[in-house]
Amino acid sequence: MRQEPLMLGQEKALDVLQRVLALSDADRTEAILTGAETRLTRYANNYIHQNVVERQLSITIKTTIGQRTGIAVTGRTDEEGLREAVRRAVETATVTPPDPDLPPLPQPRPVPTVDAFCAATAGLSARERAERAGAVIKKAQKLGLVASGSFSVATYELAVANSEGVAAYHPQTRANLVAIVSGEDSSGYASALSVRAEDIDVEAKAEVAIRKCLEGRNPRPLEPGVYEVVLEPEAVSDVIGSLALAFNGQWVREGRSPFANKLGQRVFAPVFHLWDDPLSSEGIPLPFDFEGVPKSRMELVTAGVVAGFVYNTYTAAKEGRESTGHALPPQARTFGAFPAHLFMGTGDSGSSLDMAARMQRGLLVTRFNYNRVVHPVKMVITGLTRDGVWYVEDGKVRHPVSNLRYTQSILEALNDIRGIGSQRELKSFFGLGSCCVPALHLGSWSFTGDTRL
Amino acid sequence: MIELARKLLERAREAGATYADVRVIRQKEQGVTVKDGVVASVTNQEDAGLGVRVIAQGAWGFASAPGLDLERALQVAEEAVAIARASAMFKTGEDVCLAPADIVEDTYSTPYRTDPFDVPLQDKVDLLLKADREMRSVGRVRSTTAQLRFRKEEKLFASTEGTIIHQTLLESGGNISATAAELMEAQTRSWGNWGTGGYEIVQDLDLEGQAPRVAKEAAALLDAEQCPSGETTVILDGPMMALQIHESCGHPVELDRVLGTEVSLAGTSFLTLDKRSHFRYGSEHVNLVADATIPGGLGTFGYDDEGVPAQRTELVSQGIFQGYLTSRETARVLGERSNGAMRATGWNKIPLIRMTNINLEPGDWTLEEMIRDTKEGLYFCGVSSGSIDDLRINFQFGAQLGYRIEDGSLGSLIKNPTYTGKTPAFWGACDAIAGRAPGEWRVWGIPNCGKGEPMQVAHVGHGTAPTRIRRLRVGVSRW
């Protein structure tokens, strides 16, 4: 049985927002509708232990009177609910002190067309999700291993309208598989993300997780220290996720980014290329931001040189420039802007195993866990390896090792790039975002602790 | 709301549920944020919806919907049962069974003195602008933030077993933060707290009074020496201990995690079932409890989201690991009743085992005595960063500020303090806990505890006092 999501659709969503605009007598009004329906099947210990449908609908109303602003959020779309929310937003605006730096609302501009919605994925039934989870379970069980993970399909709606005439709507689907297969002393991991559930080859991913689990058996302890590393795409996405924070124009302005005064300067190895492309079908496209500003490809690092920072309307105005289309919801304005559709340039170094074959003495890392920024300006991050790490010597994978903690400056690491993989993989990234990165061979990575009890 | 809940449960039963519960929730939130001298956002949020959890064919199903429409609610009940039937396609062993729980009809409301939603917005804005102005008046401070947040949740829980509970939970809190920056260096200092209660929590924080100290410390850190590297004695302040407890005790005692159902996100726990009642988790000074009954804690409530009353549970007693946080399903594995730790973060979320208030019992020292008793060491204050592995063994935390301790006195300022270790070794090296002086033991709210898929961000509390740890590795990696 297909299960259609409870979406409003373009006509109804924009109608709700137009009703909000009509109800407001503020000087300027902006309304944002976000709808989300997440159907998630979660499995562990070779059975489905959690199976949920989570729904959320919210309308955020920002009213401006002179230079004063108020925000109200409601989950109601009926006339009374909207009227009450508009009243709260206007009332708030009347008691808020004026902000002299408040810029005008964005003007309407053509929004690019993207394809990010798959009706078949949106309608995937609980049974079909269970079958996908079951495929991983069956394969693991057959080998006496334990499967854990989740398979989810999420349907999102984002609509933005303002009193200047902006009216934009975007539907999106995301299918996401996480497969972890565990044995006595090892585990393996694989994941997949796509707009279309049918693009996810569950069996193939299960096999990757199983292979890693089996090849990771009998891990040996390794003395922490500085090693070469080959990071598989999952691990690279963890690193790039932390680095993305530094391109927030507000952080640059406040001196919290390593790139303050570094625009146009070479900070990374010349082979490093990073950009944000919310329109690429290789990622999960999003054509406009939470202010309705159209998105476009933007270079962040070109040939190791810092090429640009991201802004919303407010932080852009402070710099006397235009928004780059990276606004977050109004409640997150104090954070600034964020590039959430990252792509890293590929190289000619082949697969992660090809790169490991060129490594003298180092580690092959599947992914990292619990990564945190220790110092934002020096871009020092810490975290741990997880679900498969191997010691490599003279180009040969010698043996699996127990998980290790690292503490490393990303700036230093990305200045010593020995190889970049030939193919990118798409990884999930901060809410509606995605990150598409290849494997990476780095000359040094500082491991600072082990995990043995 | 009760009628809606009754009809929904009846529909779930008719559809084949052998057990069902529903939470019907109305909630409102207000957030006020000042950044760099201007009001960045004032947000008023109101929301209502319901979530239904069922067992059918021996497996779990959950569905939710916004609004309180009866027709939609009945569809949600049927959908939850259909989902449970799909779950049943892949179950191993026995059906889901719940440990017994008393059938309750009760109400609970968070005690408070002043309803924060009755305080004029102007007063809140004025308070934040004053605190922000104080911070910005300090040289080299490049950015400031001051915020308040309030949340009121009216929640009806009803189950097919006959339990009906109404709760009104109220949370309040605030925070100020100053970042001083110069080329290639930025230092942030903050102050604030969150709890259950009213506007009095904000007033007790004295944000305006604390603002100059916070900003001056951030600025002074720019000139401070880098944290030394090596092993030394460290005294950790209350907020730092709150994070330490959160990551190295609170999460590893969640029984769902121990039993493997959180593998797909943050992992499992080294505190396996075989370690209970004999594993030496820490020194004899270490006593940790989960207590959802203490006044004002951010993890304080009347009943959890399975209708089980708030309780106090021993987790670690004189250093020996004793107990877990449990649900009705997981408690049955131990042959026990749930100790009431199942909570969801909203009507659209399924309950998970969550920390309540995980507290380190106060010791018989004062902070002053501990410093005087330390010949050489460091004193770390305020949380900057934190990371721990998927078994909760290896941690690394960063503090906002440190001082050298030399011959029993606080010495020079230290920047970028970090420390790392392994959970049992850390707690095993604890030789002194403060709390004898008034105000030293305090409950710190953590409003951003992530767990589960889809991710839920829970609000939990930690009662702590400054604590001394011997032989701790500090100053991790190259700087």
CSV table of C-alpha atoms in Angstrom, one decimal, chain A residues 6 38 40 42 44-57 70-75 88 92 95-97 99-100 126-127 129-131 134 137-138 141 148-150 178 180 226 250 252-256 258 261-262 314 330-331 333-334 369-370 372-375 377-378 380 382-384 386 403 405 407-408 412 444 446 448-453, chain B residues 33 35-36 38-47 60-66 72 76 79 83 86-87 89-92 121-122 125 129 142-143 179 181 183-187 247 259-267 270 275 329 347-350 352 384-390 392-396 416 418 420 422 424 452-454 473 476-479:
chain,number,residue,atom,x,y,z
A,6,LEU,CA,0.6,14.8,4.1
A,38,THR,CA,10.1,11.7,8.0
A,40,LEU,CA,12.1,6.1,9.5
A,42,ARG,CA,15.4,1.8,12.6
A,44,ALA,CA,19.4,-3.0,15.7
A,45,ASN,CA,20.3,-6.5,16.9
A,46,ASN,CA,18.9,-7.8,13.7
A,47,TYR,CA,15.3,-6.6,14.2
A,48,ILE,CA,13.3,-3.5,13.6
A,49,HIS,CA,13.0,-1.8,17.0
A,50,GLN,CA,11.7,1.6,15.9
A,51,ASN,CA,9.4,2.5,13.1
A,52,VAL,CA,8.0,6.1,13.0
A,53,VAL,CA,6.3,8.7,11.0
A,54,GLU,CA,7.2,12.1,12.2
A,55,ARG,CA,5.4,15.2,10.9
A,56,GLN,CA,6.1,18.8,11.4
A,57,LEU,CA,4.6,21.9,9.9
A,70,GLY,CA,9.2,40.6,15.5
A,71,ILE,CA,8.9,36.9,14.7
A,72,ALA,CA,6.1,34.4,15.5
A,73,VAL,CA,5.9,30.8,14.7
A,74,THR,CA,2.8,28.7,14.4
A,75,GLY,CA,1.8,25.2,13.4
A,88,ARG,CA,2.0,38.2,17.9
A,92,THR,CA,6.6,41.9,19.2
A,95,VAL,CA,8.2,46.7,21.5
A,96,THR,CA,11.5,45.7,19.9
A,97,PRO,CA,14.2,48.5,19.7
A,99,ASP,CA,18.0,47.9,14.4
A,100,PRO,CA,19.6,50.6,12.2
A,126,ALA,CA,6.2,1.1,5.9
A,127,ARG,CA,6.4,-2.4,4.4
A,129,ARG,CA,11.0,0.4,4.2
A,130,ALA,CA,10.9,-2.7,6.4
A,131,GLU,CA,12.0,-4.8,3.4
A,134,GLY,CA,15.3,-6.6,6.3
A,137,ILE,CA,19.5,-7.9,8.5
A,138,LYS,CA,19.2,-11.1,6.4
A,141,GLN,CA,22.4,-12.7,10.1
A,148,SER,CA,22.0,-2.0,12.9
A,149,GLY,CA,21.0,1.1,11.1
A,150,SER,CA,18.1,2.9,9.6
A,178,VAL,CA,22.7,3.7,7.2
A,180,ILE,CA,26.4,-0.9,10.4
A,226,VAL,CA,51.4,11.3,13.5
A,250,GLN,CA,29.8,36.6,9.9
A,252,VAL,CA,35.0,36.1,9.1
A,253,ARG,CA,33.8,39.5,10.1
A,254,GLU,CA,34.0,38.7,13.8
A,255,GLY,CA,37.5,37.2,13.6
A,256,ARG,CA,36.3,33.7,14.4
A,258,PRO,CA,40.8,31.3,10.0
A,261,ASN,CA,42.1,38.8,5.8
A,262,LYS,CA,42.8,35.6,3.8
A,314,TYR,CA,21.7,40.9,7.0
A,330,PRO,CA,15.1,33.7,10.9
A,331,GLN,CA,15.5,32.1,14.4
A,333,ARG,CA,20.1,34.7,12.3
A,334,THR,CA,22.6,35.1,15.1
A,369,ASN,CA,32.8,9.9,15.0
A,370,TYR,CA,31.8,12.8,17.4
A,372,ARG,CA,34.1,18.8,17.3
A,373,VAL,CA,35.9,22.0,16.7
A,374,VAL,CA,38.4,22.7,19.5
A,375,HIS,CA,39.6,26.0,18.1
A,377,VAL,CA,40.5,30.1,14.1
A,378,LYS,CA,43.2,27.5,14.0
A,380,VAL,CA,41.7,22.4,15.2
A,382,THR,CA,39.0,16.4,17.5
A,383,GLY,CA,37.1,13.1,17.0
A,384,LEU,CA,37.6,9.4,16.7
A,386,ARG,CA,34.9,4.4,13.8
A,403,ASN,CA,39.8,3.0,17.2
A,405,ARG,CA,41.3,9.7,18.8
A,407,THR,CA,43.3,16.1,17.3
A,408,GLN,CA,44.3,17.9,14.1
A,412,GLU,CA,47.6,22.0,8.2
A,444,SER,CA,50.0,13.7,8.2
A,446,SER,CA,47.8,13.5,14.5
A,448,THR,CA,46.3,11.6,20.2
A,449,GLY,CA,44.7,8.7,22.1
A,450,ASP,CA,43.4,5.2,22.0
A,451,THR,CA,40.1,3.7,23.1
A,452,ARG,CA,41.2,0.6,25.0
A,453,LEU,CA,39.5,0.3,28.4
B,33,THR,CA,18.2,37.2,21.4
B,35,LYS,CA,23.5,40.2,19.2
B,36,ASP,CA,26.1,42.9,19.0
B,38,VAL,CA,20.7,44.9,18.5
B,39,VAL,CA,17.7,42.6,19.0
B,40,ALA,CA,18.5,39.9,16.5
B,41,SER,CA,15.2,38.0,17.1
B,42,VAL,CA,12.2,37.8,19.3
B,43,THR,CA,10.4,34.6,18.5
B,44,ASN,CA,7.0,33.5,19.9
B,45,GLN,CA,6.2,29.9,18.9
B,46,GLU,CA,3.0,28.0,19.5
B,47,ASP,CA,2.3,24.4,18.5
B,60,TRP,CA,6.4,-1.2,17.8
B,61,GLY,CA,4.8,1.4,15.6
B,62,PHE,CA,4.6,5.2,16.0
B,63,ALA,CA,2.9,7.9,14.0
B,64,SER,CA,2.2,11.6,14.7
B,65,ALA,CA,0.3,14.5,13.3
B,66,PRO,CA,0.1,18.3,13.9
B,72,ARG,CA,-6.7,13.0,11.6
B,76,VAL,CA,-2.8,8.4,12.9
B,79,GLU,CA,-1.2,4.3,10.7
B,83,ILE,CA,3.6,0.5,10.8
B,86,ALA,CA,5.5,-3.8,9.0
B,87,SER,CA,8.0,-3.8,11.9
B,89,MET,CA,8.1,-8.6,9.5
B,90,PHE,CA,11.5,-8.5,11.0
B,91,LYS,CA,11.5,-9.3,14.6
B,92,THR,CA,13.6,-11.8,16.4
B,121,LEU,CA,8.8,41.5,26.6
B,122,GLN,CA,10.2,45.0,27.1
B,125,VAL,CA,14.8,43.0,25.9
B,129,LEU,CA,20.5,45.0,25.9
B,142,ARG,CA,34.4,41.6,18.8
B,143,SER,CA,31.0,40.0,19.2
B,179,THR,CA,34.1,36.7,22.0
B,181,ALA,CA,39.4,38.3,18.8
B,183,LEU,CA,44.5,38.0,14.2
B,184,MET,CA,44.4,34.1,14.3
B,185,GLU,CA,43.1,34.1,17.9
B,186,ALA,CA,39.5,34.2,19.2
B,187,GLN,CA,38.5,33.5,22.8
B,247,GLU,CA,29.1,12.3,28.3
B,259,LEU,CA,21.4,-3.1,24.7
B,260,GLY,CA,22.5,-1.9,21.2
B,261,THR,CA,19.6,0.1,19.9
B,262,GLU,CA,21.6,3.4,19.5
B,263,VAL,CA,24.4,1.8,17.4
B,264,SER,CA,23.2,3.5,14.2
B,265,LEU,CA,23.9,7.0,15.6
B,266,ALA,CA,26.2,7.5,18.6
B,267,GLY,CA,27.1,3.9,19.5
B,270,PHE,CA,31.2,0.1,27.9
B,275,LYS,CA,29.6,-5.0,35.1
B,329,GLU,CA,10.7,-2.4,27.7
B,347,TRP,CA,4.5,15.3,20.2
B,348,ASN,CA,6.0,14.1,16.9
B,349,LYS,CA,8.8,12.2,18.5
B,350,ILE,CA,8.9,8.7,20.0
B,352,LEU,CA,13.6,7.3,24.2
B,384,SER,CA,34.2,25.1,25.1
B,385,SER,CA,34.1,21.7,23.3
B,386,GLY,CA,33.5,18.0,24.0
B,387,SER,CA,33.9,14.6,22.2
B,388,ILE,CA,33.7,11.0,23.3
B,389,ASP,CA,34.0,7.7,21.5
B,390,ASP,CA,31.2,5.3,20.6
B,392,ARG,CA,32.0,6.3,26.0
B,393,ILE,CA,35.6,5.4,27.0
B,394,ASN,CA,37.9,8.0,25.5
B,395,PHE,CA,36.9,11.6,25.9
B,396,GLN,CA,38.5,15.0,25.1
B,416,ASN,CA,42.8,26.9,25.1
B,418,THR,CA,42.0,20.8,26.8
B,420,THR,CA,41.7,13.9,27.7
B,422,LYS,CA,39.4,7.4,29.7
B,424,PRO,CA,37.1,4.8,34.6
B,452,GLY,CA,18.0,9.1,18.3
B,453,GLU,CA,16.9,9.0,14.7
B,454,PRO,CA,15.3,11.2,13.7
B,473,ARG,CA,46.5,14.6,30.6
B,476,VAL,CA,46.4,17.8,23.8
B,477,SER,CA,48.2,17.9,20.4
B,478,ARG,CA,50.2,20.6,18.7
B,479,TRP,CA,49.2,24.3,18.9
